[in-house]
Coordinates of C-alpha atoms and ligand atoms in Angstrom, one line a residue:
M2 CA 159.1 52.9 -19.6
T3 CA 157.9 48.7 -20.3
L4 CA 161.2 47.1 -19.3
I5 CA 160.7 44.0 -17.7
P6 CA 162.4 43.2 -15.3
M7 CA 162.3 46.4 -13.9
P8 CA 166.2 47.6 -13.3
A9 CA 167.2 48.5 -9.7
S10 CA 167.3 52.0 -10.4
I11 CA 166.3 54.2 -13.5
R12 CA 166.9 58.3 -13.9
I13 CA 164.9 59.2 -17.1
S14 CA 166.3 62.8 -18.3
T15 CA 164.8 65.0 -21.5
G16 CA 165.9 63.9 -25.0
G17 CA 168.0 61.2 -26.1
F18 CA 170.7 58.9 -28.5
T19 CA 169.0 59.1 -32.0
I20 CA 170.5 55.7 -33.7
T21 CA 171.4 56.3 -37.6
D22 CA 173.3 54.1 -40.3
Q23 CA 176.5 56.2 -39.0
T24 CA 176.2 55.1 -35.4
T25 CA 179.0 52.4 -34.8
I26 CA 179.1 50.1 -31.7
I27 CA 182.5 50.2 -30.1
I28 CA 184.0 47.3 -28.0
Q29 CA 186.9 47.8 -26.0
N30 CA 189.1 45.2 -27.1
S31 CA 188.9 42.4 -29.6
E32 CA 188.5 39.1 -27.6
P33 CA 185.9 37.2 -28.9
E34 CA 183.5 37.5 -26.2
M35 CA 183.7 41.3 -26.6
F36 CA 183.1 40.8 -30.5
A37 CA 180.1 38.4 -29.7
L38 CA 178.7 41.1 -27.4
G39 CA 179.0 43.9 -29.9
N40 CA 177.5 41.7 -32.6
L41 CA 174.7 40.6 -30.7
L42 CA 173.9 44.3 -30.2
R43 CA 174.4 45.0 -34.1
E44 CA 171.6 42.5 -34.5
Y45 CA 169.3 43.4 -32.1
I46 CA 169.7 46.7 -34.1
E47 CA 169.4 45.7 -36.9
Q48 CA 166.1 43.3 -36.5
H49 CA 164.4 46.6 -35.2
T50 CA 165.6 49.4 -37.5
G51 CA 167.3 47.5 -40.7
L52 CA 170.3 49.3 -40.1
K53 CA 173.7 47.4 -40.6
L54 CA 175.8 49.2 -37.9
E55 CA 179.8 48.6 -38.1
V56 CA 181.2 46.9 -35.1
T57 CA 184.6 48.4 -34.3
T58 CA 187.5 48.6 -31.3
E59 CA 188.6 52.4 -32.5
G60 CA 186.4 55.2 -33.3
Q61 CA 185.2 58.5 -32.3
E62 CA 183.2 58.8 -29.0
P63 CA 180.1 61.0 -30.2
G64 CA 177.7 59.0 -32.0
S65 CA 178.8 55.8 -30.9
I66 CA 177.4 52.9 -28.3
Q67 CA 180.2 51.8 -26.2
L68 CA 180.5 48.7 -24.4
Q69 CA 183.3 48.7 -22.0
L70 CA 184.6 46.3 -18.9
N71 CA 185.7 48.0 -16.3
E72 CA 187.0 46.7 -12.6
N73 CA 184.8 48.9 -10.8
M74 CA 184.4 46.8 -7.5
T75 CA 181.6 48.1 -6.3
M76 CA 179.0 46.8 -9.2
D77 CA 177.6 43.2 -8.8
A78 CA 179.3 40.2 -11.0
E79 CA 176.0 40.3 -13.4
G80 CA 175.3 44.3 -13.0
Y81 CA 175.7 46.9 -15.6
R82 CA 175.2 50.7 -16.0
L83 CA 173.7 52.0 -19.3
V84 CA 174.0 55.7 -20.0
I85 CA 171.6 57.2 -22.8
A86 CA 172.9 60.4 -23.7
T87 CA 172.4 62.8 -26.6
D88 CA 175.7 61.8 -28.0
S89 CA 176.4 58.9 -27.2
V90 CA 175.3 55.3 -25.2
H91 CA 177.6 54.1 -22.7
L92 CA 177.3 50.7 -21.2
D93 CA 179.6 49.0 -18.7
A94 CA 179.9 46.4 -16.6
N95 CA 182.5 44.4 -14.6
Y96 CA 181.7 41.1 -16.0
P97 CA 180.4 40.2 -19.8
A98 CA 177.4 38.9 -18.4
G99 CA 176.6 42.6 -17.3
L100 CA 177.1 43.7 -20.9
F101 CA 174.9 41.1 -21.9
Y102 CA 172.3 42.1 -19.3
G103 CA 172.8 46.1 -20.7
L104 CA 172.4 44.8 -24.0
Q105 CA 168.9 42.9 -23.0
T106 CA 168.1 46.3 -22.0
L107 CA 168.9 48.4 -24.3
R108 CA 166.9 46.1 -26.6
Q109 CA 163.5 46.3 -24.9
L110 CA 164.1 50.1 -25.0
L111 CA 164.6 50.4 -28.7
S112 CA 161.6 48.8 -29.1
M113 CA 159.3 51.2 -27.3
H114 CA 159.8 53.0 -30.5
P115 CA 158.0 51.7 -33.5
A116 CA 160.3 48.9 -36.1
R117 CA 161.4 50.2 -38.9
S118 CA 160.3 53.8 -38.6
A119 CA 163.2 56.5 -38.6
P120 CA 164.5 58.3 -36.5
F121 CA 165.2 55.6 -33.9
H122 CA 165.1 57.5 -31.0
L123 CA 166.7 55.8 -27.4
P124 CA 165.6 57.9 -24.5
A125 CA 167.9 59.7 -22.3
A126 CA 168.7 57.6 -19.5
S127 CA 171.1 56.7 -16.7
I128 CA 170.3 52.9 -15.4
Q129 CA 172.4 51.0 -12.5
D130 CA 171.2 47.7 -12.3
S131 CA 171.8 44.2 -10.8
P132 CA 170.0 41.1 -9.9
R133 CA 168.4 40.6 -6.3
Y134 CA 168.9 36.4 -6.7
R135 CA 171.8 34.3 -7.8
W136 CA 169.6 31.7 -9.1
R137 CA 167.1 32.9 -11.5
G138 CA 165.9 29.5 -13.4
A139 CA 163.7 28.1 -15.5
M140 CA 163.4 24.2 -16.5
L141 CA 162.3 22.2 -19.6
D142 CA 161.2 19.1 -19.5
V143 CA 162.3 17.0 -22.2
A144 CA 161.5 13.8 -21.3
R145 CA 157.7 13.9 -21.5
H146 CA 157.6 15.4 -24.5
F147 CA 161.1 15.7 -26.8
F148 CA 162.2 18.9 -28.1
R149 CA 164.8 19.6 -30.5
V150 CA 168.0 21.4 -30.4
E151 CA 166.5 24.3 -32.2
D152 CA 163.9 24.4 -29.8
V153 CA 165.8 24.3 -26.6
K154 CA 168.0 27.3 -28.4
R155 CA 164.7 29.7 -28.9
F156 CA 163.7 28.7 -25.2
V157 CA 167.3 29.9 -24.0
D158 CA 166.8 33.0 -26.5
L159 CA 163.9 33.8 -24.7
I160 CA 164.6 33.3 -21.0
S161 CA 167.8 35.1 -21.2
H162 CA 166.0 38.3 -22.8
Y163 CA 164.6 38.3 -19.5
K164 CA 167.5 38.2 -17.8
L165 CA 167.2 34.5 -16.5
N166 CA 170.8 32.7 -15.8
R167 CA 169.9 29.1 -15.4
L168 CA 168.2 26.5 -17.7
H169 CA 167.4 23.1 -15.9
L170 CA 166.8 20.3 -18.4
H171 CA 164.6 17.3 -17.0
L172 CA 166.6 14.6 -19.3
T173 CA 164.8 11.6 -17.8
D174 CA 161.6 10.7 -16.6
D175 CA 159.6 7.2 -17.3
Q176 CA 158.5 8.1 -20.8
G177 CA 162.1 8.9 -22.2
W178 CA 165.8 9.1 -21.7
R179 CA 167.0 11.6 -23.6
I180 CA 170.9 11.7 -23.2
E181 CA 173.3 9.5 -24.8
I182 CA 175.1 7.8 -22.5
K183 CA 177.9 6.2 -24.1
S184 CA 178.9 3.4 -21.5
W185 CA 175.1 2.4 -21.3
P186 CA 174.1 2.9 -25.1
K187 CA 170.5 1.3 -24.8
L188 CA 169.4 4.1 -22.6
T189 CA 168.6 5.9 -25.7
E190 CA 168.6 3.3 -28.4
I191 CA 165.3 1.8 -26.4
G192 CA 164.3 4.3 -23.3
G193 CA 164.7 7.4 -25.6
R194 CA 161.8 5.9 -28.4
T195 CA 158.9 6.8 -26.5
Q196 CA 157.1 9.9 -25.0
V197 CA 154.1 10.7 -23.7
N198 CA 150.9 9.5 -26.1
G199 CA 153.3 8.2 -28.8
G200 CA 154.9 9.7 -32.0
G201 CA 158.6 8.9 -31.4
G202 CA 160.1 10.4 -28.5
G203 CA 164.3 11.2 -29.4
F204 CA 167.2 12.0 -27.7
Y205 CA 170.4 14.2 -27.7
T206 CA 173.8 12.9 -29.0
Q207 CA 176.7 14.3 -26.8
E208 CA 177.5 16.8 -29.4
Q209 CA 174.2 17.9 -30.0
Y210 CA 174.2 18.4 -25.9
R211 CA 177.3 20.3 -26.1
E212 CA 175.9 22.3 -28.7
I213 CA 172.9 23.3 -26.4
V214 CA 175.4 23.8 -23.7
D215 CA 177.9 26.4 -25.9
Y216 CA 175.0 28.0 -27.2
A217 CA 173.3 28.7 -23.5
R218 CA 176.6 29.9 -22.4
S219 CA 176.8 32.5 -25.1
R220 CA 173.6 33.7 -23.6
Y221 CA 175.1 33.5 -19.8
V222 CA 172.6 30.6 -19.1
M223 CA 174.1 27.9 -17.2
I224 CA 172.2 24.3 -18.4
V225 CA 171.8 22.5 -15.2
P226 CA 171.1 18.4 -16.3
E227 CA 168.9 16.5 -14.1
I228 CA 168.6 12.9 -13.9
D229 CA 165.5 11.9 -11.9
T230 CA 166.5 9.0 -9.7
P231 CA 165.3 6.8 -8.0
G232 CA 161.5 6.9 -9.1
H233 CA 160.8 8.2 -12.3
T234 CA 163.0 5.8 -13.9
N235 CA 161.0 3.4 -16.1
A236 CA 162.8 4.4 -19.0
A237 CA 166.2 2.8 -18.0
L238 CA 164.3 -0.1 -16.3
A239 CA 162.7 -1.0 -20.2
S240 CA 166.5 -0.7 -21.3
Y241 CA 168.1 -2.9 -19.3
P242 CA 166.6 -5.9 -17.9
E243 CA 169.6 -6.4 -15.6
L244 CA 168.8 -3.0 -13.7
N245 CA 165.5 -5.2 -12.5
V246 CA 165.2 -7.3 -9.3
S247 CA 163.5 -9.5 -11.5
E248 CA 166.0 -9.3 -14.5
E249 CA 163.5 -8.7 -16.7
A250 CA 162.7 -5.2 -18.8
T251 CA 159.7 -3.4 -17.8
D252 CA 157.6 -2.4 -21.0
L253 CA 158.3 1.1 -22.3
Y254 CA 155.7 3.3 -21.1
E255 CA 153.9 6.8 -22.9
G256 CA 151.3 7.4 -20.1
T257 CA 151.3 10.3 -17.5
T258 CA 150.6 8.6 -13.9
V259 CA 154.0 9.2 -11.9
G260 CA 155.5 7.3 -8.8
F261 CA 155.3 3.4 -10.2
S262 CA 158.7 2.8 -10.9
S263 CA 162.2 3.1 -8.8
L264 CA 165.6 1.8 -9.3
S265 CA 166.8 -1.5 -7.4
I266 CA 168.3 0.2 -4.2
N267 CA 169.7 -3.0 -2.8
M268 CA 171.4 -3.7 -6.4
E269 CA 175.3 -2.8 -6.9
I270 CA 174.8 -2.4 -10.6
T271 CA 172.2 0.7 -9.8
Y272 CA 175.3 2.6 -8.7
R273 CA 177.5 1.5 -11.4
L274 CA 175.1 2.9 -13.8
L275 CA 174.8 6.2 -11.8
D276 CA 178.3 6.3 -11.5
D277 CA 179.1 5.8 -15.2
V278 CA 176.0 8.3 -16.0
V279 CA 177.0 11.1 -13.6
R280 CA 180.8 10.5 -14.9
E281 CA 179.8 11.2 -18.7
L282 CA 177.2 13.9 -17.9
A283 CA 180.1 15.3 -15.4
A284 CA 182.2 16.0 -18.3
L285 CA 179.5 17.4 -20.8
T286 CA 178.7 20.0 -18.0
P287 CA 180.9 23.3 -17.2
G288 CA 178.4 24.1 -14.9
P289 CA 178.9 23.3 -11.1
Y290 CA 175.7 21.3 -10.9
I291 CA 173.9 17.7 -11.2
H292 CA 170.6 17.7 -10.5
I293 CA 169.5 14.0 -9.1
G294 CA 165.2 14.3 -9.2
G295 CA 164.4 12.3 -6.0
D296 CA 160.9 13.6 -6.4
E297 CA 157.8 11.5 -5.8
A298 CA 159.9 8.1 -5.1
R299 CA 156.6 6.1 -4.2
S300 CA 157.7 2.9 -5.2
T301 CA 160.8 3.0 -3.2
P302 CA 160.2 2.1 0.4
E303 CA 161.7 5.1 3.1
P304 CA 164.5 4.1 4.8
E305 CA 165.7 2.9 1.5
Y306 CA 165.4 6.1 -0.1
R307 CA 167.4 7.5 2.5
Q308 CA 170.3 5.3 1.7
F309 CA 170.0 5.7 -1.8
I310 CA 170.0 9.6 -1.8
K311 CA 173.2 9.3 0.4
R312 CA 175.0 7.2 -1.8
C313 CA 173.7 9.0 -5.2
Q314 CA 175.0 12.6 -3.2
Q315 CA 178.3 11.3 -2.9
I316 CA 178.6 9.8 -6.3
V317 CA 178.0 13.4 -7.5
F318 CA 180.6 14.9 -5.2
A319 CA 183.2 12.1 -6.1
H320 CA 182.7 13.5 -9.9
H321 CA 183.3 17.2 -8.6
K322 CA 179.7 18.4 -9.1
I323 CA 177.3 19.6 -6.7
P324 CA 174.1 17.7 -5.9
I325 CA 170.6 19.1 -6.3
G326 CA 167.2 17.6 -5.7
W327 CA 163.5 18.2 -5.0
S328 CA 162.3 18.9 -1.6
E329 CA 161.8 15.2 -0.8
I330 CA 165.4 14.6 -0.6
G331 CA 165.3 16.8 2.7
D332 CA 164.4 13.6 4.4
A333 CA 167.7 11.9 3.6
E334 CA 170.7 12.8 5.6
L335 CA 172.7 15.7 3.3
D336 CA 175.8 17.3 2.9
S337 CA 175.2 21.2 3.2
R338 CA 177.0 22.0 0.3
T339 CA 173.9 19.8 -1.5
I340 CA 170.9 22.2 -2.7
A341 CA 167.1 21.3 -2.5
Q342 CA 164.1 22.8 -4.7
A343 CA 161.1 23.2 -2.9
W344 CA 158.2 22.6 -5.0
V345 CA 155.3 21.3 -2.7
G346 CA 155.5 19.8 1.1
A347 CA 157.6 20.6 3.9
G348 CA 160.7 18.5 2.8
Y349 CA 163.1 21.0 2.1
Q350 CA 162.9 22.0 5.8
G351 CA 164.9 18.6 6.4
A352 CA 167.4 20.3 3.4
K353 CA 167.4 23.5 5.2
E354 CA 168.2 22.4 9.0
Q355 CA 171.2 20.7 7.6
G356 CA 172.7 23.8 6.2
C357 CA 171.5 23.6 2.6
K358 CA 170.3 26.4 0.4
V359 CA 167.0 26.3 -1.3
I360 CA 165.7 27.4 -4.8
L361 CA 162.3 28.2 -5.1
S362 CA 159.9 26.9 -7.4
P363 CA 156.6 26.9 -5.3
A364 CA 154.1 24.8 -7.9
N365 CA 150.9 27.2 -6.9
K366 CA 153.3 30.0 -8.3
T367 CA 155.9 29.1 -10.7
Y368 CA 154.2 25.8 -12.5
L369 CA 154.1 27.0 -15.9
D370 CA 152.5 23.9 -16.9
M371 CA 149.1 24.7 -14.8
K372 CA 146.5 26.0 -16.6
Y373 CA 146.3 30.1 -16.6
D374 CA 142.1 29.5 -16.2
A375 CA 139.9 26.5 -16.7
S376 CA 139.2 27.6 -20.2
T377 CA 143.1 27.0 -21.0
P378 CA 143.8 24.5 -23.8
I379 CA 146.8 23.0 -22.7
G380 CA 148.1 22.4 -18.9
L381 CA 147.2 20.7 -15.9
D382 CA 145.7 21.7 -12.7
W383 CA 146.7 19.6 -9.8
A384 CA 148.4 22.8 -8.1
G385 CA 145.6 25.0 -9.1
L386 CA 144.9 27.7 -12.1
I387 CA 147.6 30.1 -12.2
S388 CA 147.0 33.2 -13.7
V389 CA 149.2 35.9 -14.9
K390 CA 148.4 38.0 -11.9
D391 CA 148.7 35.0 -9.6
S392 CA 152.1 33.8 -10.5
Y393 CA 153.5 37.8 -10.4
D394 CA 152.0 39.2 -7.3
W395 CA 153.2 37.5 -4.3
E396 CA 156.8 37.8 -2.5
P397 CA 159.5 35.3 -2.6
G398 CA 161.4 36.2 0.3
S399 CA 158.4 35.4 2.4
Y400 CA 156.5 33.1 0.7
I401 CA 157.5 29.7 2.0
E402 CA 157.2 28.9 5.6
K403 CA 160.6 29.4 8.0
L404 CA 162.7 30.0 5.2
E405 CA 165.4 33.1 5.8
E406 CA 166.3 35.4 2.9
S407 CA 169.8 34.3 3.4
E408 CA 169.1 30.7 2.8
I409 CA 167.1 31.2 -0.5
L410 CA 169.7 30.7 -3.4
G411 CA 167.0 32.0 -5.8
L412 CA 163.9 31.3 -8.0
E413 CA 163.4 28.9 -10.7
A414 CA 160.0 28.1 -12.8
P415 CA 159.1 24.6 -14.1
L416 CA 157.7 23.7 -17.4
W417 CA 156.8 19.9 -17.2
T418 CA 155.2 18.9 -20.5
E419 CA 153.2 16.2 -20.2
T420 CA 150.4 18.4 -22.2
V421 CA 153.4 20.5 -24.0
V422 CA 154.0 19.4 -27.1
T423 CA 155.0 22.3 -29.6
M424 CA 157.5 25.1 -29.5
K425 CA 154.3 27.5 -29.7
D426 CA 152.7 25.4 -26.4
I427 CA 156.2 26.1 -24.7
E428 CA 155.9 29.6 -25.5
F429 CA 152.0 30.0 -24.8
M430 CA 152.4 28.2 -21.2
A431 CA 155.9 30.5 -20.8
F432 CA 154.6 33.6 -21.4
P433 CA 153.4 36.0 -19.8
R434 CA 154.0 34.3 -16.9
L435 CA 157.8 33.7 -17.0
A436 CA 158.6 37.1 -17.8
G437 CA 156.9 38.4 -14.3
L438 CA 158.9 35.5 -12.5
A439 CA 161.8 36.7 -13.9
E440 CA 161.3 40.2 -12.7
L441 CA 160.6 38.8 -9.1
A442 CA 164.2 36.8 -9.3
W443 CA 166.0 40.0 -10.9
S444 CA 164.1 43.4 -9.3
P445 CA 164.1 44.7 -5.9
K446 CA 160.9 44.0 -3.6
D447 CA 159.3 46.9 -3.4
R448 CA 156.8 46.2 -6.5
S449 CA 153.2 46.1 -7.5
W450 CA 150.8 44.6 -9.4
E451 CA 148.7 47.3 -10.6
E452 CA 152.0 48.9 -11.9
Y453 CA 153.3 45.9 -13.1
K454 CA 150.2 45.1 -15.6
G455 CA 150.2 48.4 -17.3
R456 CA 153.7 47.8 -17.9
L457 CA 153.1 44.4 -19.3
A458 CA 150.2 46.3 -21.2
K459 CA 152.7 48.0 -23.2
H460 CA 155.4 45.2 -23.2
G461 CA 152.8 43.0 -25.2
K462 CA 154.2 44.9 -28.4
H463 CA 157.5 43.9 -27.5
M464 CA 156.9 40.1 -27.1
E465 CA 154.6 39.9 -30.8
A466 CA 158.1 41.8 -32.0
L467 CA 160.0 38.8 -30.9
G468 CA 157.6 36.2 -32.2
I469 CA 156.7 35.0 -28.9
S470 CA 153.5 33.2 -28.9
F471 CA 152.3 34.2 -25.5
F472 CA 148.7 34.4 -23.9
K473 CA 146.6 37.5 -24.2
S474 CA 145.7 36.9 -20.8
P475 CA 142.4 39.1 -19.7
D476 CA 144.4 40.0 -16.1
V477 CA 145.8 42.7 -18.4
E478 CA 144.3 45.7 -21.1
W479 CA 146.9 45.1 -24.0
E480 CA 147.9 47.8 -25.9
Ligands
TNX25 C1 154.9 16.6 -10.1 S1 157.1 18.8 -9.6 C2 156.2 16.3 -10.7 C3 156.5 15.9 -12.4 C4 155.2 16.2 -13.0 C5 154.6 17.7 -12.5 C6 153.3 17.7 -13.6 C7 158.0 17.3 -9.6 C8 159.2 17.3 -8.7 N1 157.4 16.2 -10.0 O1 156.9 14.6 -12.4 O2 155.4 16.5 -14.3 O3 154.1 17.3 -11.3 O4 152.9 18.9 -13.3

C-alpha cells in the first residue's frame, strides 16, 4: 500500500473490485453536499480511467460504490470506514468530512493501478480511519509574494488530498496588505501594490476572498486569516500617515528584513484600525479563528507589546472570534481560549501556563521555506536545512519541551514566500515534505522513516499524476 497518510487501521484481503463503465456511484440522498461528494468521486475516477460514471440516489448494490452517512457514535467526526469487496465498495462516515477523507484514500488506491489501462482494479480492503490531531494545517504567506486565487485553490486541493483541514493565510506583512478592507481602502490601494523584489503585488477583493473561503469549505479546509501585528505592519503604515506617530507615511518596502515596523501602541487610531479590520474579516470568516501575528515585534517596547496583545485579543473576542498568535504572545496576559503557535523560542510556555492550547510549527522541522539541502535553488536556511527525512522523522507529541499531549491542538507547516514566487515554487518547497507532515498530523504515532521511505518512493507516481512539481529528494529511491 502506498497510502499517505497511512490509515489508522487497514486489513487487506485477496481479490478486489473492478471499476467498469457499468459501475454506479450511489449516494444516500440528493442533498447538495452529498451530490458534490459523489461528483468529486466521479471526477477522480474519470481523471484516472477516462470512464464517466453515473451518480445516482438509487440503484443496485452489486457493481456500485456507495457513499453513506450514518450515526455511528463510535466514529470520530472526521473518521470514515471504507470496505472494498469484490461486488461493491462501501464508504461511510458520521459527517461529510469523513466521506471526503475516505474519497482521498480511494483516489490513492485507484492510482496504484496504471492510468487509462483497464481493468481498473481496487484491492479488497477494510479500512477504519480517523485523525490523530484535530488541527492539521498548512500556512501560505501571500504577503511576501502575492498568489492568485487560482493558485490558492490549487494549494487547497493539494493539502486537502493529504487530509489537512486548515489553511492559514498570512495576509499582511511589511511588503504588502492583501485583503480589501472597505473602511480603510488605502490598505490595499497603496499597501497592496508591492511585494518582495518588486513585480507589483496584488490583493484579494472581499468577493475573491469569499470565493477562496467557499472553495476551501468544499474541500473541508477552514481558512484561518492572519493580520500580523504589531510588527510586520509597514504596508499599513505606508498607506495611512495618521497611523504613524510622526504623521508621515513610511515608504513602501520590498526588502526582506524583519522587525523594523510597529503600530503605534499609544495612539487610539491603532485600535480603530484593528477593530474595523477584525470586524470586516470576521464577517468574511465562517471559522472561529483570527490570527493576530504577534511575532518578531522588535520595534515595539516590551511593556507596550504586552499591553497591545491584551487589547488586540479583546478586539478579536468582541467580534466573536478566537485569537491565535505566534509564540511571543505567551509573554503577554492571555485569555485561556487564545491559542499560541510555537515556532522558535520558549514563548509558548507562557501561553501554556495560562491554560492556552498550542499549535506546533517548530521551524527546524515544519518550515517549508527552509532549503532541503545546500543546493536547493530557492528557500532560506536560518532554521537549518530540512531534508525529507528530517521533516518526517520526529515525534510531535514529545518534540517540544514541557508540553503534554493534551495541550497540543495539532500541527501546522508554514510556507513563507520571500524566495517563493510561482505555483511551481510552492509545490517544490511543499512536496514531498508536506505529505509526510500530514502523516504526522493524521496517522497513529507508531511509524518509521524506513517504512515511510519505501512508501513514498512508490507514491511519487501518484504525485506525478496529480501534476505536483515535487522535489525528487535523494533520501528516497524513487520508483
Ligand atoms: C520568521 S515565523 C518569520 C517570518 C519569516 C520567516 C522566514 C515567523 C512567525 N516569522 O516573518 O517570513 O521567518 O522563514
